[in-house]
Amino acid sequence: MFRSQHKTRRVQTAPAGLGLFIGQHTTDSAGLAAAAIIMTVPALVVYVLLQRHFIRGVTSGSVKG
Protein backbone atom coordinates (compact mmCIF):
# COMPACT_ATOMS: atom_id res chain seq x y z
CA MET A 1 0.00 0.00 0.00
CA PHE A 2 0.99 3.60 -0.36
CA ARG A 3 2.73 5.29 2.52
CA SER A 4 0.45 8.34 2.28
CA GLN A 5 -2.55 6.41 3.58
CA HIS A 6 -1.89 6.95 7.28
CA LYS A 7 -4.81 7.21 9.62
CA THR A 8 -2.95 8.69 12.56
CA ARG A 9 -3.31 12.34 13.52
CA ARG A 10 0.45 12.88 13.22
CA VAL A 11 0.60 12.29 9.48
CA GLN A 12 -2.18 13.96 7.50
CA THR A 13 -2.56 16.23 4.53
CA ALA A 14 -3.23 19.88 5.29
CA PRO A 15 -6.92 19.85 4.26
CA ALA A 16 -7.52 16.77 6.42
CA GLY A 17 -5.80 18.57 9.27
CA LEU A 18 -8.33 21.37 9.01
CA GLY A 19 -10.96 18.87 10.07
CA LEU A 20 -9.32 18.69 13.49
CA PHE A 21 -10.62 22.19 14.22
CA ILE A 22 -14.22 21.04 13.79
CA GLY A 23 -15.75 19.11 16.66
CA GLN A 24 -19.13 17.48 17.11
CA HIS A 25 -20.50 20.29 19.26
CA THR A 26 -17.99 23.12 18.85
CA THR A 27 -15.83 24.63 16.15
CA ASP A 28 -12.68 26.64 16.73
CA SER A 29 -13.50 29.26 14.10
CA ALA A 30 -10.47 31.44 14.78
CA GLY A 31 -8.10 28.48 14.69
CA LEU A 32 -9.73 27.14 11.54
CA ALA A 33 -9.41 30.50 9.79
CA ALA A 34 -5.78 30.88 10.87
CA ALA A 35 -4.89 27.37 9.68
CA ALA A 36 -6.63 27.95 6.34
CA ILE A 37 -4.68 31.16 5.80
CA ILE A 38 -1.41 29.47 6.73
CA MET A 39 -2.20 26.74 4.18
CA THR A 40 -3.08 29.22 1.43
CA VAL A 41 -0.21 31.71 1.74
CA PRO A 42 2.60 29.46 0.39
CA ALA A 43 0.59 28.59 -2.73
CA LEU A 44 -0.17 32.26 -3.37
CA VAL A 45 3.48 33.24 -2.92
CA VAL A 46 4.61 30.58 -5.40
CA TYR A 47 1.94 31.69 -7.88
CA VAL A 48 2.94 35.35 -7.61
CA LEU A 49 6.62 34.50 -8.10
CA LEU A 50 5.96 32.21 -11.08
CA GLN A 51 2.97 34.03 -12.57
CA ARG A 52 4.77 34.96 -15.79
CA HIS A 53 5.71 31.33 -16.47
CA PHE A 54 2.26 30.09 -15.53
CA ILE A 55 0.52 32.48 -17.93
CA ARG A 56 3.01 31.69 -20.70
CA GLY A 57 2.37 27.96 -20.27
CA VAL A 58 -1.39 28.35 -20.30
CA THR A 59 -1.40 30.54 -23.40
CA SER A 60 1.11 28.43 -25.32
CA GLY A 61 -0.98 25.35 -24.66
CA SER A 62 -4.10 27.01 -26.02
CA VAL A 63 -2.62 28.36 -29.27
CA LYS A 64 -3.10 26.10 -32.26
CA GLY A 65 -0.15 25.33 -34.50
PDB file of N, CA and C in Angstrom:
ATOM      1  N   MET A   1       0.827  -1.192   0.000  1.00  0.00           N
ATOM      2  CA  MET A   1       0.000   0.000   0.000  1.00  0.00           C
ATOM      3  C   MET A   1       0.868   1.250   0.000  1.00  0.00           C
ATOM      4  N   PHE A   2       0.270   2.336  -0.343  1.00  0.00           N
ATOM      5  CA  PHE A   2       0.988   3.602  -0.361  1.00  0.00           C
ATOM      6  C   PHE A   2       1.245   4.098   1.048  1.00  0.00           C
ATOM      7  N   ARG A   3       2.361   4.757   1.216  1.00  0.00           N
ATOM      8  CA  ARG A   3       2.729   5.289   2.519  1.00  0.00           C
ATOM      9  C   ARG A   3       1.856   6.477   2.920  1.00  0.00           C
ATOM     10  N   SER A   4       1.219   7.136   1.970  1.00  0.00           N
ATOM     11  CA  SER A   4       0.446   8.342   2.276  1.00  0.00           C
ATOM     12  C   SER A   4      -0.915   8.034   2.901  1.00  0.00           C
ATOM     13  N   GLN A   5      -1.244   6.770   3.042  1.00  0.00           N
ATOM     14  CA  GLN A   5      -2.554   6.414   3.575  1.00  0.00           C
ATOM     15  C   GLN A   5      -2.485   6.126   5.071  1.00  0.00           C
ATOM     16  N   HIS A   6      -1.961   7.075   5.826  1.00  0.00           N
ATOM     17  CA  HIS A   6      -1.888   6.946   7.279  1.00  0.00           C
ATOM     18  C   HIS A   6      -3.193   7.427   7.887  1.00  0.00           C
ATOM     19  N   LYS A   7      -3.585   6.796   8.954  1.00  0.00           N
ATOM     20  CA  LYS A   7      -4.814   7.210   9.620  1.00  0.00           C
ATOM     21  C   LYS A   7      -4.535   7.828  10.982  1.00  0.00           C
ATOM     22  N   THR A   8      -3.277   8.059  11.289  1.00  0.00           N
ATOM     23  CA  THR A   8      -2.955   8.693  12.565  1.00  0.00           C
ATOM     24  C   THR A   8      -3.074  10.199  12.428  1.00  0.00           C
ATOM     25  N   ARG A   9      -3.192  10.882  13.547  1.00  0.00           N
ATOM     26  CA  ARG A   9      -3.307  12.339  13.522  1.00  0.00           C
ATOM     27  C   ARG A   9      -1.964  13.000  13.233  1.00  0.00           C
ATOM     28  N   ARG A  10      -0.871  12.291  13.445  1.00  0.00           N
ATOM     29  CA  ARG A  10       0.446  12.876  13.224  1.00  0.00           C
ATOM     30  C   ARG A  10       0.730  13.113  11.751  1.00  0.00           C
ATOM     31  N   VAL A  11       0.287  12.212  10.903  1.00  0.00           N
ATOM     32  CA  VAL A  11       0.601  12.291   9.479  1.00  0.00           C
ATOM     33  C   VAL A  11      -0.698  12.450   8.696  1.00  0.00           C
ATOM     34  N   GLN A  12      -0.983  13.688   8.284  1.00  0.00           N
ATOM     35  CA  GLN A  12      -2.182  13.963   7.497  1.00  0.00           C
ATOM     36  C   GLN A  12      -1.867  15.049   6.483  1.00  0.00           C
ATOM     37  N   THR A  13      -2.670  15.112   5.461  1.00  0.00           N
ATOM     38  CA  THR A  13      -2.555  16.229   4.534  1.00  0.00           C
ATOM     39  C   THR A  13      -3.126  17.472   5.207  1.00  0.00           C
ATOM     40  N   ALA A  14      -2.781  18.625   4.682  1.00  0.00           N
ATOM     41  CA  ALA A  14      -3.230  19.882   5.291  1.00  0.00           C
ATOM     42  C   ALA A  14      -4.756  20.017   5.301  1.00  0.00           C
ATOM     43  N   PRO A  15      -5.460  19.733   4.200  1.00  0.00           N
ATOM     44  CA  PRO A  15      -6.924  19.846   4.257  1.00  0.00           C
ATOM     45  C   PRO A  15      -7.556  18.885   5.272  1.00  0.00           C
ATOM     46  N   ALA A  16      -6.999  17.697   5.412  1.00  0.00           N
ATOM     47  CA  ALA A  16      -7.524  16.769   6.417  1.00  0.00           C
ATOM     48  C   ALA A  16      -7.241  17.290   7.818  1.00  0.00           C
ATOM     49  N   GLY A  17      -6.128  17.975   7.986  1.00  0.00           N
ATOM     50  CA  GLY A  17      -5.799  18.566   9.274  1.00  0.00           C
ATOM     51  C   GLY A  17      -6.763  19.665   9.669  1.00  0.00           C
ATOM     52  N   LEU A  18      -7.339  20.342   8.694  1.00  0.00           N
ATOM     53  CA  LEU A  18      -8.332  21.374   9.013  1.00  0.00           C
ATOM     54  C   LEU A  18      -9.552  20.780   9.716  1.00  0.00           C
ATOM     55  N   GLY A  19      -9.831  19.536   9.431  1.00  0.00           N
ATOM     56  CA  GLY A  19     -10.960  18.874  10.072  1.00  0.00           C
ATOM     57  C   GLY A  19     -10.788  18.717  11.571  1.00  0.00           C
ATOM     58  N   LEU A  20      -9.559  18.803  12.053  1.00  0.00           N
ATOM     59  CA  LEU A  20      -9.315  18.691  13.490  1.00  0.00           C
ATOM     60  C   LEU A  20      -9.854  19.889  14.256  1.00  0.00           C
ATOM     61  N   PHE A  21     -10.092  20.995  13.567  1.00  0.00           N
ATOM     62  CA  PHE A  21     -10.618  22.189  14.219  1.00  0.00           C
ATOM     63  C   PHE A  21     -12.137  22.153  14.354  1.00  0.00           C
ATOM     64  N   ILE A  22     -12.759  21.153  13.756  1.00  0.00           N
ATOM     65  CA  ILE A  22     -14.217  21.041  13.789  1.00  0.00           C
ATOM     66  C   ILE A  22     -14.588  19.866  14.683  1.00  0.00           C
ATOM     67  N   GLY A  23     -15.310  20.151  15.744  1.00  0.00           N
ATOM     68  CA  GLY A  23     -15.754  19.112  16.662  1.00  0.00           C
ATOM     69  C   GLY A  23     -17.221  18.798  16.451  1.00  0.00           C
ATOM     70  N   GLN A  24     -17.730  17.861  17.245  1.00  0.00           N
ATOM     71  CA  GLN A  24     -19.133  17.481  17.112  1.00  0.00           C
ATOM     72  C   GLN A  24     -20.051  18.593  17.604  1.00  0.00           C
ATOM     73  N   HIS A  25     -19.642  19.265  18.671  1.00  0.00           N
ATOM     74  CA  HIS A  25     -20.501  20.290  19.261  1.00  0.00           C
ATOM     75  C   HIS A  25     -19.921  21.694  19.162  1.00  0.00           C
ATOM     76  N   THR A  26     -18.630  21.804  18.926  1.00  0.00           N
ATOM     77  CA  THR A  26     -17.991  23.121  18.851  1.00  0.00           C
ATOM     78  C   THR A  26     -17.060  23.183  17.657  1.00  0.00           C
ATOM     79  N   THR A  27     -16.782  24.392  17.234  1.00  0.00           N
ATOM     80  CA  THR A  27     -15.833  24.630  16.150  1.00  0.00           C
ATOM     81  C   THR A  27     -14.936  25.784  16.556  1.00  0.00           C
ATOM     82  N   ASP A  28     -13.634  25.570  16.442  1.00  0.00           N
ATOM     83  CA  ASP A  28     -12.678  26.636  16.732  1.00  0.00           C
ATOM     84  C   ASP A  28     -12.550  27.486  15.469  1.00  0.00           C
ATOM     85  N   SER A  29     -13.442  28.456  15.323  1.00  0.00           N
ATOM     86  CA  SER A  29     -13.498  29.258  14.099  1.00  0.00           C
ATOM     87  C   SER A  29     -12.225  30.050  13.873  1.00  0.00           C
ATOM     88  N   ALA A  30     -11.691  30.645  14.925  1.00  0.00           N
ATOM     89  CA  ALA A  30     -10.473  31.436  14.778  1.00  0.00           C
ATOM     90  C   ALA A  30      -9.294  30.552  14.393  1.00  0.00           C
ATOM     91  N   GLY A  31      -9.180  29.409  15.024  1.00  0.00           N
ATOM     92  CA  GLY A  31      -8.100  28.482  14.688  1.00  0.00           C
ATOM     93  C   GLY A  31      -8.239  27.927  13.285  1.00  0.00           C
ATOM     94  N   LEU A  32      -9.470  27.641  12.886  1.00  0.00           N
ATOM     95  CA  LEU A  32      -9.735  27.135  11.543  1.00  0.00           C
ATOM     96  C   LEU A  32      -9.367  28.173  10.491  1.00  0.00           C
ATOM     97  N   ALA A  33      -9.741  29.426  10.731  1.00  0.00           N
ATOM     98  CA  ALA A  33      -9.411  30.498   9.788  1.00  0.00           C
ATOM     99  C   ALA A  33      -7.905  30.710   9.713  1.00  0.00           C
ATOM    100  N   ALA A  34      -7.234  30.693  10.852  1.00  0.00           N
ATOM    101  CA  ALA A  34      -5.783  30.877  10.867  1.00  0.00           C
ATOM    102  C   ALA A  34      -5.077  29.742  10.133  1.00  0.00           C
ATOM    103  N   ALA A  35      -5.507  28.512  10.359  1.00  0.00           N
ATOM    104  CA  ALA A  35      -4.893  27.373   9.682  1.00  0.00           C
ATOM    105  C   ALA A  35      -5.143  27.424   8.177  1.00  0.00           C
ATOM    106  N   ALA A  36      -6.323  27.843   7.768  1.00  0.00           N
ATOM    107  CA  ALA A  36      -6.629  27.946   6.339  1.00  0.00           C
ATOM    108  C   ALA A  36      -5.764  29.006   5.669  1.00  0.00           C
ATOM    109  N   ILE A  37      -5.537  30.114   6.354  1.00  0.00           N
ATOM    110  CA  ILE A  37      -4.676  31.161   5.796  1.00  0.00           C
ATOM    111  C   ILE A  37      -3.241  30.671   5.704  1.00  0.00           C
ATOM    112  N   ILE A  38      -2.774  29.999   6.743  1.00  0.00           N
ATOM    113  CA  ILE A  38      -1.407  29.474   6.731  1.00  0.00           C
ATOM    114  C   ILE A  38      -1.233  28.465   5.603  1.00  0.00           C
ATOM    115  N   MET A  39      -2.268  27.688   5.294  1.00  0.00           N
ATOM    116  CA  MET A  39      -2.202  26.741   4.180  1.00  0.00           C
ATOM    117  C   MET A  39      -2.188  27.443   2.833  1.00  0.00           C
ATOM    118  N   THR A  40      -2.901  28.548   2.710  1.00  0.00           N
ATOM    119  CA  THR A  40      -3.083  29.218   1.429  1.00  0.00           C
ATOM    120  C   THR A  40      -1.906  30.104   1.047  1.00  0.00           C
ATOM    121  N   VAL A  41      -1.266  30.724   2.017  1.00  0.00           N
ATOM    122  CA  VAL A  41      -0.212  31.708   1.739  1.00  0.00           C
ATOM    123  C   VAL A  41       0.941  31.131   0.912  1.00  0.00           C
ATOM    124  N   PRO A  42       1.497  29.957   1.216  1.00  0.00           N
ATOM    125  CA  PRO A  42       2.604  29.456   0.387  1.00  0.00           C
ATOM    126  C   PRO A  42       2.226  29.259  -1.083  1.00  0.00           C
ATOM    127  N   ALA A  43       1.021  28.771  -1.340  1.00  0.00           N
ATOM    128  CA  ALA A  43       0.586  28.587  -2.725  1.00  0.00           C
ATOM    129  C   ALA A  43       0.461  29.924  -3.441  1.00  0.00           C
ATOM    130  N   LEU A  44      -0.053  30.932  -2.760  1.00  0.00           N
ATOM    131  CA  LEU A  44      -0.172  32.257  -3.368  1.00  0.00           C
ATOM    132  C   LEU A  44       1.195  32.877  -3.642  1.00  0.00           C
ATOM    133  N   VAL A  45       2.133  32.698  -2.728  1.00  0.00           N
ATOM    134  CA  VAL A  45       3.482  33.240  -2.920  1.00  0.00           C
ATOM    135  C   VAL A  45       4.146  32.586  -4.128  1.00  0.00           C
ATOM    136  N   VAL A  46       4.028  31.275  -4.248  1.00  0.00           N
ATOM    137  CA  VAL A  46       4.608  30.577  -5.401  1.00  0.00           C
ATOM    138  C   VAL A  46       3.949  31.053  -6.685  1.00  0.00           C
ATOM    139  N   TYR A  47       2.635  31.226  -6.684  1.00  0.00           N
ATOM    140  CA  TYR A  47       1.941  31.691  -7.879  1.00  0.00           C
ATOM    141  C   TYR A  47       2.397  33.089  -8.272  1.00  0.00           C
ATOM    142  N   VAL A  48       2.518  33.984  -7.300  1.00  0.00           N
ATOM    143  CA  VAL A  48       2.943  35.352  -7.607  1.00  0.00           C
ATOM    144  C   VAL A  48       4.357  35.354  -8.178  1.00  0.00           C
ATOM    145  N   LEU A  49       5.242  34.539  -7.616  1.00  0.00           N
ATOM    146  CA  LEU A  49       6.621  34.502  -8.100  1.00  0.00           C
ATOM    147  C   LEU A  49       6.737  33.876  -9.489  1.00  0.00           C
ATOM    148  N   LEU A  50       5.874  32.923  -9.798  1.00  0.00           N
ATOM    149  CA  LEU A  50       5.959  32.211 -11.075  1.00  0.00           C
ATOM    150  C   LEU A  50       4.813  32.547 -12.023  1.00  0.00           C
ATOM    151  N   GLN A  51       4.144  33.664 -11.787  1.00  0.00           N
ATOM    152  CA  GLN A  51       2.968  34.025 -12.568  1.00  0.00           C
ATOM    153  C   GLN A  51       3.286  34.155 -14.056  1.00  0.00           C
ATOM    154  N   ARG A  52       4.402  34.769 -14.383  1.00  0.00           N
ATOM    155  CA  ARG A  52       4.770  34.963 -15.785  1.00  0.00           C
ATOM    156  C   ARG A  52       4.895  33.619 -16.502  1.00  0.00           C
ATOM    157  N   HIS A  53       5.538  32.652 -15.864  1.00  0.00           N
ATOM    158  CA  HIS A  53       5.711  31.333 -16.471  1.00  0.00           C
ATOM    159  C   HIS A  53       4.386  30.576 -16.541  1.00  0.00           C
ATOM    160  N   PHE A  54       3.558  30.749 -15.540  1.00  0.00           N
ATOM    161  CA  PHE A  54       2.256  30.090 -15.526  1.00  0.00           C
ATOM    162  C   PHE A  54       1.390  30.588 -16.676  1.00  0.00           C
ATOM    163  N   ILE A  55       1.323  31.899 -16.853  1.00  0.00           N
ATOM    164  CA  ILE A  55       0.515  32.484 -17.928  1.00  0.00           C
ATOM    165  C   ILE A  55       1.068  32.075 -19.290  1.00  0.00           C
ATOM    166  N   ARG A  56       2.392  32.081 -19.431  1.00  0.00           N
ATOM    167  CA  ARG A  56       3.010  31.686 -20.696  1.00  0.00           C
ATOM    168  C   ARG A  56       2.672  30.236 -21.033  1.00  0.00           C
ATOM    169  N   GLY A  57       2.701  29.359 -20.046  1.00  0.00           N
ATOM    170  CA  GLY A  57       2.373  27.957 -20.274  1.00  0.00           C
ATOM    171  C   GLY A  57       0.917  27.754 -20.643  1.00  0.00           C
ATOM    172  N   VAL A  58       0.035  28.481 -20.003  1.00  0.00           N
ATOM    173  CA  VAL A  58      -1.392  28.354 -20.301  1.00  0.00           C
ATOM    174  C   VAL A  58      -1.688  28.855 -21.704  1.00  0.00           C
ATOM    175  N   THR A  59      -1.115  29.996 -22.075  1.00  0.00           N
ATOM    176  CA  THR A  59      -1.403  30.544 -23.402  1.00  0.00           C
ATOM    177  C   THR A  59      -0.728  29.744 -24.509  1.00  0.00           C
ATOM    178  N   SER A  60       0.460  29.212 -24.272  1.00  0.00           N
ATOM    179  CA  SER A  60       1.114  28.432 -25.322  1.00  0.00           C
ATOM    180  C   SER A  60       0.397  27.104 -25.536  1.00  0.00           C
ATOM    181  N   GLY A  61      -0.234  26.587 -24.509  1.00  0.00           N
ATOM    182  CA  GLY A  61      -0.984  25.349 -24.657  1.00  0.00           C
ATOM    183  C   GLY A  61      -2.311  25.541 -25.357  1.00  0.00           C
ATOM    184  N   SER A  62      -2.794  26.772 -25.408  1.00  0.00           N
ATOM    185  CA  SER A  62      -4.097  27.008 -26.021  1.00  0.00           C
ATOM    186  C   SER A  62      -3.994  27.476 -27.469  1.00  0.00           C
ATOM    187  N   VAL A  63      -2.796  27.868 -27.899  1.00  0.00           N
ATOM    188  CA  VAL A  63      -2.615  28.360 -29.268  1.00  0.00           C
ATOM    189  C   VAL A  63      -2.442  27.168 -30.197  1.00  0.00           C
ATOM    190  N   LYS A  64      -3.161  27.188 -31.298  1.00  0.00           N
ATOM    191  CA  LYS A  64      -3.098  26.104 -32.256  1.00  0.00           C
ATOM    192  C   LYS A  64      -1.937  26.333 -33.222  1.00  0.00           C
ATOM    193  N   GLY A  65      -1.205  25.263 -33.489  1.00  0.00           N
ATOM    194  CA  GLY A  65      -0.152  25.334 -34.501  1.00  0.00           C
ATOM    195  C   GLY A  65       1.053  25.908 -33.968  1.00  0.00           C
TER     196      GLY A  65
END
